[in-house]
Short mmCIF file of C-alpha atoms in Angstrom, two decimals:
data_model
loop_
_atom_site.label_atom_id
_atom_site.label_comp_id
_atom_site.label_asym_id
_atom_site.label_seq_id
_atom_site.Cartn_x
_atom_site.Cartn_y
_atom_site.Cartn_z
CA MET A 943 107.35 25.85 77.36
CA ALA A 944 108.12 28.10 80.28
CA ASN A 945 111.65 28.69 81.29
CA GLU A 946 112.99 28.17 84.84
CA ILE A 947 112.67 31.83 85.76
CA MET A 948 108.98 31.96 84.80
CA ILE A 949 108.29 28.73 86.67
CA GLU A 950 109.91 30.09 89.83
CA ARG A 951 108.03 33.37 89.55
CA ARG A 952 104.72 31.52 89.21
CA LYS A 953 105.52 29.32 92.21
CA ALA A 954 106.29 32.44 94.28
CA TRP A 955 102.97 34.00 93.15
CA VAL A 956 101.07 30.86 94.16
CA GLU A 957 102.84 30.87 97.50
CA ALA A 958 102.03 34.52 98.08
CA LEU A 959 98.35 33.95 97.33
CA ARG A 960 98.26 31.07 99.81
CA SER A 961 100.32 32.89 102.48
CA GLY A 962 97.46 34.72 104.18
CA GLU A 963 99.52 37.89 104.05
CA TYR A 964 97.22 39.60 101.55
CA LYS A 965 93.63 40.69 102.12
CA GLN A 966 91.48 39.94 99.07
CA GLU A 967 89.80 42.78 97.27
CA LYS A 968 87.61 42.93 94.17
CA TYR A 969 87.43 45.17 91.10
CA GLN A 970 90.94 46.72 91.33
CA MET A 971 94.50 45.63 91.76
CA TYR A 972 94.78 47.39 95.11
CA ASN A 973 92.29 49.26 97.26
CA PRO A 974 94.07 51.92 99.34
CA ILE A 975 91.14 52.19 101.72
CA SER A 976 90.86 48.52 102.67
CA GLY A 977 94.50 47.66 101.89
CA GLY A 978 93.25 44.70 99.87
CA TYR A 979 94.51 43.21 96.66
CA CYS A 980 93.04 41.27 93.77
CA CYS A 981 94.91 38.16 92.67
CA LEU A 982 96.68 40.16 89.95
CA GLY A 983 97.50 42.87 92.45
CA VAL A 984 99.33 40.29 94.59
CA GLY A 985 101.29 39.32 91.53
CA TYR A 986 102.19 42.97 90.86
CA LYS A 987 103.28 43.53 94.45
CA LEU A 988 105.44 40.46 94.40
CA ALA A 989 107.00 41.38 91.07
CA THR A 990 107.82 44.99 91.90
CA ASN A 991 107.72 45.21 95.75
CA GLU A 992 105.51 48.29 95.17
CA ILE A 993 101.80 48.90 95.73
CA PRO A 994 99.91 48.31 92.46
CA PRO A 995 98.35 51.24 90.64
CA THR A 996 94.67 51.82 91.46
CA VAL A 997 93.78 52.92 87.92
CA GLY A 998 94.98 52.25 84.40
CA SER A 999 96.19 49.15 82.66
CA ALA A 1000 99.98 49.40 83.04
CA GLY A 1001 99.90 47.13 86.07
CA TYR A 1002 98.14 44.38 84.14
CA PHE A 1003 100.73 44.47 81.37
CA LEU A 1004 103.54 44.22 83.89
CA VAL A 1005 101.92 41.14 85.49
CA LYS A 1006 101.31 39.61 82.07
CA ASP A 1007 104.92 39.94 81.06
CA TYR A 1008 106.48 39.04 84.44
CA TYR A 1009 104.58 35.75 84.80
CA GLY A 1010 104.15 34.90 81.11
CA LEU A 1011 100.35 35.24 81.03
CA THR A 1012 98.87 35.25 77.56
CA ASP A 1013 96.57 38.07 78.63
CA GLY A 1014 96.89 40.89 81.17
CA LEU A 1015 93.63 39.92 82.86
CA GLY A 1016 94.59 36.26 83.05
CA LYS A 1017 92.12 35.09 80.42
CA TYR A 1018 92.27 31.47 79.31
CA GLY A 1019 90.03 28.69 78.05
CA GLU A 1020 88.71 27.74 74.64
CA ASN A 1021 87.34 31.19 73.87
CA CYS A 1022 89.00 33.05 76.69
CA GLU A 1023 85.76 32.55 78.64
CA LYS A 1024 87.65 32.14 81.91
CA ALA A 1025 89.94 34.63 83.58
CA LEU A 1026 91.81 35.12 86.85
CA PHE A 1027 90.18 38.55 87.28
CA LEU A 1028 86.71 37.01 86.87
CA HIS A 1029 87.51 34.26 89.34
CA ASN A 1030 88.51 36.98 91.81
CA ASP A 1031 85.76 39.55 91.17
CA THR A 1032 82.72 37.74 89.86
CA ASP A 1033 83.12 34.09 90.76
CA GLU A 1034 84.38 35.13 94.23
CA LEU A 1035 86.95 32.37 94.44
CA ASN A 1036 89.37 32.84 97.33
CA PHE A 1037 93.10 33.23 96.90
CA ASN A 1038 93.73 29.54 97.66
CA GLU A 1039 91.36 28.52 94.87
CA ILE A 1040 92.93 30.95 92.42
CA ALA A 1041 96.36 29.69 93.40
CA ASP A 1042 95.19 26.16 92.54
CA ILE A 1043 94.19 27.37 89.07
CA ILE A 1044 97.50 29.14 88.48
CA GLU A 1045 99.38 26.12 89.71
CA SER A 1046 97.46 23.79 87.37
CA SER A 1047 98.50 25.94 84.35
CA PRO A 1048 95.28 25.54 82.40
CA GLU A 1049 95.56 25.65 78.64
CA GLY A 1050 95.87 29.21 77.37
CA LEU A 1051 96.73 30.88 80.69
CA PHE A 1052 100.46 31.03 80.06
CA TYR A 1053 102.40 31.29 76.84
#
């Protein structure tokens, strides 16, 4: 069960995704050309108040640990067939739809 701090962090992430403050981007946490973020990049920015790294996996591990995700890419589901990064990049869900998923805490998304 998540502790109060994790719950508050997740609520803040959901609020940030719904805020309209962040332009949505695909395939990387942050795109310096467009200034856009993926859903995990918004989580990183909120957690650190810094622009996410554009390469490497360190940012994903930070997001995983900060929000209590079971996987750095936000995988969940019976065989980890669903993932926040896939919803953002491939399924092309908007930030409001991804926020709904995070808020619903589907089985396996959080530890």
